[in-house]
Short mmCIF file of N, CA and C in Angstrom, two decimals:
data_model
loop_
_atom_site.label_atom_id
_atom_site.label_comp_id
_atom_site.label_asym_id
_atom_site.label_seq_id
_atom_site.Cartn_x
_atom_site.Cartn_y
_atom_site.Cartn_z
N MET A 1 -23.54 -41.85 17.32
CA MET A 1 -24.48 -40.63 17.35
C MET A 1 -24.53 -40.24 15.74
N GLY A 2 -25.75 -40.12 15.34
CA GLY A 2 -25.91 -39.59 13.95
C GLY A 2 -25.71 -38.16 13.73
N ILE A 3 -25.88 -37.71 12.46
CA ILE A 3 -25.48 -36.28 12.24
C ILE A 3 -26.62 -35.44 12.67
N GLU A 4 -27.92 -35.76 12.57
CA GLU A 4 -29.13 -34.97 13.21
C GLU A 4 -29.03 -35.02 14.47
N THR A 5 -28.67 -35.92 15.13
CA THR A 5 -28.82 -35.66 16.69
C THR A 5 -27.41 -34.80 17.11
N LYS A 6 -26.37 -34.84 16.32
CA LYS A 6 -25.30 -33.94 16.58
C LYS A 6 -25.69 -32.60 16.45
N LYS A 7 -26.53 -32.25 15.19
CA LYS A 7 -26.86 -30.87 14.88
C LYS A 7 -27.88 -30.22 15.96
N LYS A 8 -28.76 -31.23 16.53
CA LYS A 8 -29.86 -30.85 17.58
C LYS A 8 -29.00 -30.44 19.00
N ASN A 9 -27.87 -31.31 19.35
CA ASN A 9 -27.15 -31.11 20.49
C ASN A 9 -26.51 -29.81 20.41
N ILE A 10 -25.99 -29.43 19.19
CA ILE A 10 -25.21 -28.23 19.10
C ILE A 10 -26.35 -27.14 18.99
N MET A 11 -27.43 -27.12 18.46
CA MET A 11 -28.34 -26.38 18.49
C MET A 11 -29.01 -25.82 19.75
N SER A 12 -29.01 -26.99 20.55
CA SER A 12 -29.67 -27.02 22.04
C SER A 12 -28.70 -26.29 22.97
N LEU A 13 -27.41 -26.50 22.84
CA LEU A 13 -26.16 -26.00 23.37
C LEU A 13 -26.17 -24.39 23.19
N ILE A 14 -26.17 -24.05 21.97
CA ILE A 14 -26.11 -22.68 21.54
C ILE A 14 -27.23 -21.94 22.03
N SER A 15 -28.52 -22.66 22.01
CA SER A 15 -29.77 -22.11 22.53
C SER A 15 -29.86 -21.66 23.99
N SER A 16 -29.08 -22.49 24.85
CA SER A 16 -29.09 -22.16 26.23
C SER A 16 -28.01 -21.16 26.58
N ILE A 17 -27.29 -20.67 25.61
CA ILE A 17 -26.19 -19.55 25.99
C ILE A 17 -27.04 -18.27 26.19
N SER A 18 -26.73 -17.43 27.26
CA SER A 18 -27.49 -16.21 27.35
C SER A 18 -26.35 -15.08 27.31
N ASP A 19 -25.14 -15.21 27.07
CA ASP A 19 -23.92 -14.28 27.06
C ASP A 19 -24.00 -14.05 25.42
N GLU A 20 -24.24 -12.53 25.01
CA GLU A 20 -24.04 -12.16 23.78
C GLU A 20 -22.83 -12.28 23.24
N LYS A 21 -21.76 -12.01 23.88
CA LYS A 21 -20.32 -12.02 23.48
C LYS A 21 -19.94 -13.27 23.12
N LEU A 22 -20.32 -14.29 23.84
CA LEU A 22 -19.91 -15.67 23.58
C LEU A 22 -20.56 -16.04 22.32
N ILE A 23 -21.85 -15.64 22.20
CA ILE A 23 -22.44 -15.92 20.82
C ILE A 23 -21.93 -15.49 19.66
N ASP A 24 -21.45 -14.17 19.86
CA ASP A 24 -20.62 -13.53 19.02
C ASP A 24 -19.33 -14.25 18.38
N GLU A 25 -18.75 -14.85 19.58
CA GLU A 25 -17.62 -15.61 19.18
C GLU A 25 -17.76 -16.68 18.53
N ILE A 26 -18.74 -17.49 18.84
CA ILE A 26 -19.16 -18.70 18.17
C ILE A 26 -19.57 -18.36 16.75
N GLU A 27 -20.48 -17.34 16.60
CA GLU A 27 -20.69 -16.96 15.06
C GLU A 27 -19.43 -16.76 14.28
N ALA A 28 -18.60 -16.03 14.99
CA ALA A 28 -17.47 -15.77 14.16
C ALA A 28 -16.51 -16.91 13.61
N LYS A 29 -16.45 -17.95 14.61
CA LYS A 29 -16.05 -19.28 14.51
C LYS A 29 -16.66 -20.06 13.36
N ILE A 30 -17.83 -20.17 13.54
CA ILE A 30 -18.79 -20.97 12.48
C ILE A 30 -18.63 -20.15 11.05
N VAL A 31 -18.65 -19.10 10.94
CA VAL A 31 -18.77 -18.48 9.56
C VAL A 31 -17.45 -18.92 8.85
N HIS A 32 -16.14 -18.95 9.62
CA HIS A 32 -15.15 -19.48 9.00
C HIS A 32 -15.15 -21.09 8.82
N LEU A 33 -15.83 -21.71 9.37
CA LEU A 33 -15.77 -23.19 9.12
C LEU A 33 -16.81 -23.66 8.03
N VAL A 34 -17.71 -23.03 8.03
CA VAL A 34 -19.06 -23.01 6.90
C VAL A 34 -18.53 -22.62 5.69
N PRO A 35 -18.33 -23.37 4.64
CA PRO A 35 -18.18 -22.96 3.16
C PRO A 35 -18.93 -21.75 2.77
N LYS A 36 -18.48 -20.97 1.93
CA LYS A 36 -19.04 -19.53 1.55
C LYS A 36 -20.52 -19.70 1.06
N LEU A 37 -20.72 -20.88 0.24
CA LEU A 37 -21.98 -21.29 -0.49
C LEU A 37 -23.00 -21.46 0.79
N LYS A 38 -22.63 -22.08 1.80
CA LYS A 38 -23.56 -22.45 2.90
C LYS A 38 -24.10 -21.24 3.55
N ASN A 39 -22.83 -20.45 3.84
CA ASN A 39 -23.28 -18.86 4.48
C ASN A 39 -24.15 -18.11 3.51
N ASP A 40 -24.12 -18.17 2.42
CA ASP A 40 -24.96 -17.52 1.47
C ASP A 40 -26.26 -18.20 1.82
N ASP A 41 -26.36 -19.33 1.72
CA ASP A 41 -27.91 -19.92 1.90
C ASP A 41 -28.48 -19.58 3.19
N LEU A 42 -27.62 -19.31 4.17
CA LEU A 42 -28.19 -19.10 5.54
C LEU A 42 -28.77 -17.59 5.54
N GLN A 43 -27.86 -16.64 4.57
CA GLN A 43 -28.45 -15.35 4.80
C GLN A 43 -29.94 -14.85 4.28
N LYS A 44 -30.27 -15.83 3.17
CA LYS A 44 -31.61 -15.66 2.68
C LYS A 44 -32.75 -16.03 3.82
N TYR A 45 -32.41 -16.73 4.81
CA TYR A 45 -33.39 -16.89 5.73
C TYR A 45 -33.49 -15.86 6.80
N GLN A 46 -32.49 -14.91 6.88
CA GLN A 46 -32.38 -13.99 8.06
C GLN A 46 -33.46 -12.98 7.67
N THR A 47 -34.07 -12.62 8.88
CA THR A 47 -35.28 -11.42 8.64
C THR A 47 -34.94 -10.69 9.96
N LYS A 48 -35.62 -9.32 9.71
CA LYS A 48 -35.56 -8.54 10.70
C LYS A 48 -36.62 -8.73 11.61
N ILE A 49 -36.18 -8.58 12.91
CA ILE A 49 -37.31 -8.89 14.11
C ILE A 49 -37.82 -7.63 14.44
N VAL A 50 -39.02 -7.17 14.40
CA VAL A 50 -39.57 -5.94 14.92
C VAL A 50 -40.02 -5.88 16.23
N ASP A 51 -40.14 -5.10 17.27
CA ASP A 51 -40.62 -4.84 18.52
C ASP A 51 -42.04 -4.72 18.62
N ILE A 52 -42.67 -4.14 17.43
CA ILE A 52 -44.35 -4.12 17.63
C ILE A 52 -44.62 -4.52 16.21
N PHE A 53 -45.65 -5.54 16.50
CA PHE A 53 -46.48 -6.11 15.44
C PHE A 53 -47.47 -5.18 14.84
N ASP A 54 -47.27 -4.95 13.31
CA ASP A 54 -48.08 -4.05 12.73
C ASP A 54 -48.87 -4.59 11.74
N LEU A 55 -50.24 -5.13 11.94
CA LEU A 55 -50.82 -5.77 10.94
C LEU A 55 -50.96 -5.06 9.60
N ASP A 56 -51.21 -3.72 9.72
CA ASP A 56 -51.46 -2.96 8.47
C ASP A 56 -49.99 -2.97 7.55
N GLN A 57 -49.09 -2.80 8.28
CA GLN A 57 -47.73 -2.76 7.71
C GLN A 57 -47.42 -4.13 6.84
N LEU A 58 -47.76 -5.18 7.82
CA LEU A 58 -47.57 -6.29 7.10
C LEU A 58 -48.45 -6.80 5.88
N LYS A 59 -49.64 -6.29 6.00
CA LYS A 59 -50.65 -6.39 4.68
C LYS A 59 -50.08 -5.64 3.69
N LYS A 60 -49.41 -4.55 3.76
CA LYS A 60 -48.83 -3.54 2.74
C LYS A 60 -47.55 -4.24 2.20
N ASP A 61 -46.70 -4.82 3.24
CA ASP A 61 -45.35 -5.46 2.77
C ASP A 61 -45.74 -6.75 1.90
N GLN A 62 -46.71 -7.52 2.11
CA GLN A 62 -46.94 -8.60 1.47
C GLN A 62 -48.00 -8.39 0.36
N ASN A 63 -48.37 -7.12 -0.01
CA ASN A 63 -49.44 -6.80 -1.07
C ASN A 63 -50.63 -7.58 -0.86
N TYR A 64 -51.35 -7.58 0.32
CA TYR A 64 -52.28 -8.54 0.50
C TYR A 64 -53.52 -7.66 0.23
N VAL A 65 -54.42 -8.26 -0.64
CA VAL A 65 -55.67 -7.79 -1.00
C VAL A 65 -56.70 -8.66 -0.49
N SER A 66 -57.62 -8.09 0.54
CA SER A 66 -58.73 -8.97 1.00
C SER A 66 -59.84 -9.14 0.10
N PRO A 67 -60.37 -10.28 0.11
CA PRO A 67 -61.54 -10.63 -0.99
C PRO A 67 -62.74 -9.82 -0.53
N ASN A 68 -63.60 -9.43 -1.74
CA ASN A 68 -64.56 -8.58 -1.45
C ASN A 68 -65.68 -9.58 -1.37
N LEU A 69 -66.92 -8.97 -0.96
CA LEU A 69 -68.10 -9.73 -0.59
C LEU A 69 -68.64 -10.66 -2.01
N SER A 70 -68.39 -10.14 -3.09
CA SER A 70 -69.09 -10.66 -4.31
C SER A 70 -68.12 -12.07 -4.64
N ASP A 71 -66.84 -11.78 -4.27
CA ASP A 71 -65.90 -12.96 -4.74
C ASP A 71 -66.23 -13.99 -3.59
N ILE A 72 -66.64 -13.63 -2.33
CA ILE A 72 -66.78 -14.92 -1.43
C ILE A 72 -68.19 -15.33 -1.82
N GLU A 73 -69.16 -14.61 -2.11
CA GLU A 73 -70.48 -15.17 -2.60
C GLU A 73 -70.48 -16.24 -3.80
N LYS A 74 -69.51 -15.96 -4.54
CA LYS A 74 -69.16 -16.79 -5.95
C LYS A 74 -68.76 -18.18 -5.40
N LEU A 75 -67.67 -17.96 -4.41
CA LEU A 75 -67.05 -19.33 -4.04
C LEU A 75 -68.16 -20.10 -3.07
N ILE A 76 -68.99 -19.35 -2.38
CA ILE A 76 -70.14 -20.33 -1.80
C ILE A 76 -70.84 -20.98 -2.85
N ALA A 77 -71.31 -19.96 -3.72
CA ALA A 77 -72.35 -20.61 -4.72
C ALA A 77 -71.56 -21.82 -5.48
N GLU A 78 -70.28 -21.70 -5.99
CA GLU A 78 -69.50 -22.76 -6.34
C GLU A 78 -69.51 -24.11 -5.64
N ALA A 79 -69.20 -23.94 -4.24
CA ALA A 79 -69.26 -24.96 -3.53
C ALA A 79 -70.29 -25.61 -3.34
N ASP A 80 -71.45 -25.18 -3.51
CA ASP A 80 -72.72 -25.77 -3.55
C ASP A 80 -72.89 -26.95 -2.54
N ILE A 81 -72.67 -26.70 -1.30
CA ILE A 81 -72.73 -27.28 -0.27
C ILE A 81 -74.28 -27.49 0.17
N GLN A 82 -74.85 -28.76 0.31
CA GLN A 82 -76.25 -29.01 0.68
C GLN A 82 -76.43 -29.41 1.94
N GLU A 83 -75.29 -29.95 2.60
CA GLU A 83 -75.72 -30.66 4.01
C GLU A 83 -75.74 -29.46 5.03
N PRO A 84 -76.55 -29.76 6.00
CA PRO A 84 -76.78 -28.94 7.10
C PRO A 84 -75.51 -28.86 7.94
N ILE A 85 -75.28 -27.88 8.53
CA ILE A 85 -74.03 -27.09 9.23
C ILE A 85 -73.70 -28.34 10.29
N ASP A 86 -74.81 -28.92 10.97
CA ASP A 86 -74.36 -30.00 11.91
C ASP A 86 -73.99 -31.13 11.53
N GLU A 87 -74.12 -31.61 10.45
CA GLU A 87 -73.66 -32.69 9.50
C GLU A 87 -72.17 -32.48 9.32
N LEU A 88 -72.04 -31.27 8.73
CA LEU A 88 -70.56 -31.10 8.18
C LEU A 88 -69.65 -30.86 9.42
N LEU A 89 -70.18 -30.45 10.57
CA LEU A 89 -69.33 -30.37 11.71
C LEU A 89 -69.03 -31.79 12.48
N LYS A 90 -69.85 -32.60 12.40
CA LYS A 90 -69.74 -34.12 12.76
C LYS A 90 -68.78 -34.93 11.90
N MET A 91 -68.51 -34.26 10.75
CA MET A 91 -67.66 -35.03 9.66
C MET A 91 -66.10 -34.59 10.23
N ILE A 92 -66.11 -33.58 10.97
CA ILE A 92 -64.58 -33.10 11.27
C ILE A 92 -63.95 -34.10 12.40
#
């Protein structure tokens, strides 16, 4: 059995556990087994899971600025698409 198969089996097993205490115990043991560097690498992928999705907050967090109409019209002009929409859809 290859290492990737072993990893998938372990992840599948852990995913099937619904007892939070058991998950905490497993986490505590894994933290001691994995070298410090690996644990730090995992930390950067952790995020907070929010209960309610807020699009406005997400836009603010990501500094999103929607394009204005003049920018969109400029892109349309630069694309200079001559084919009818029906032909373009057939190409998909």
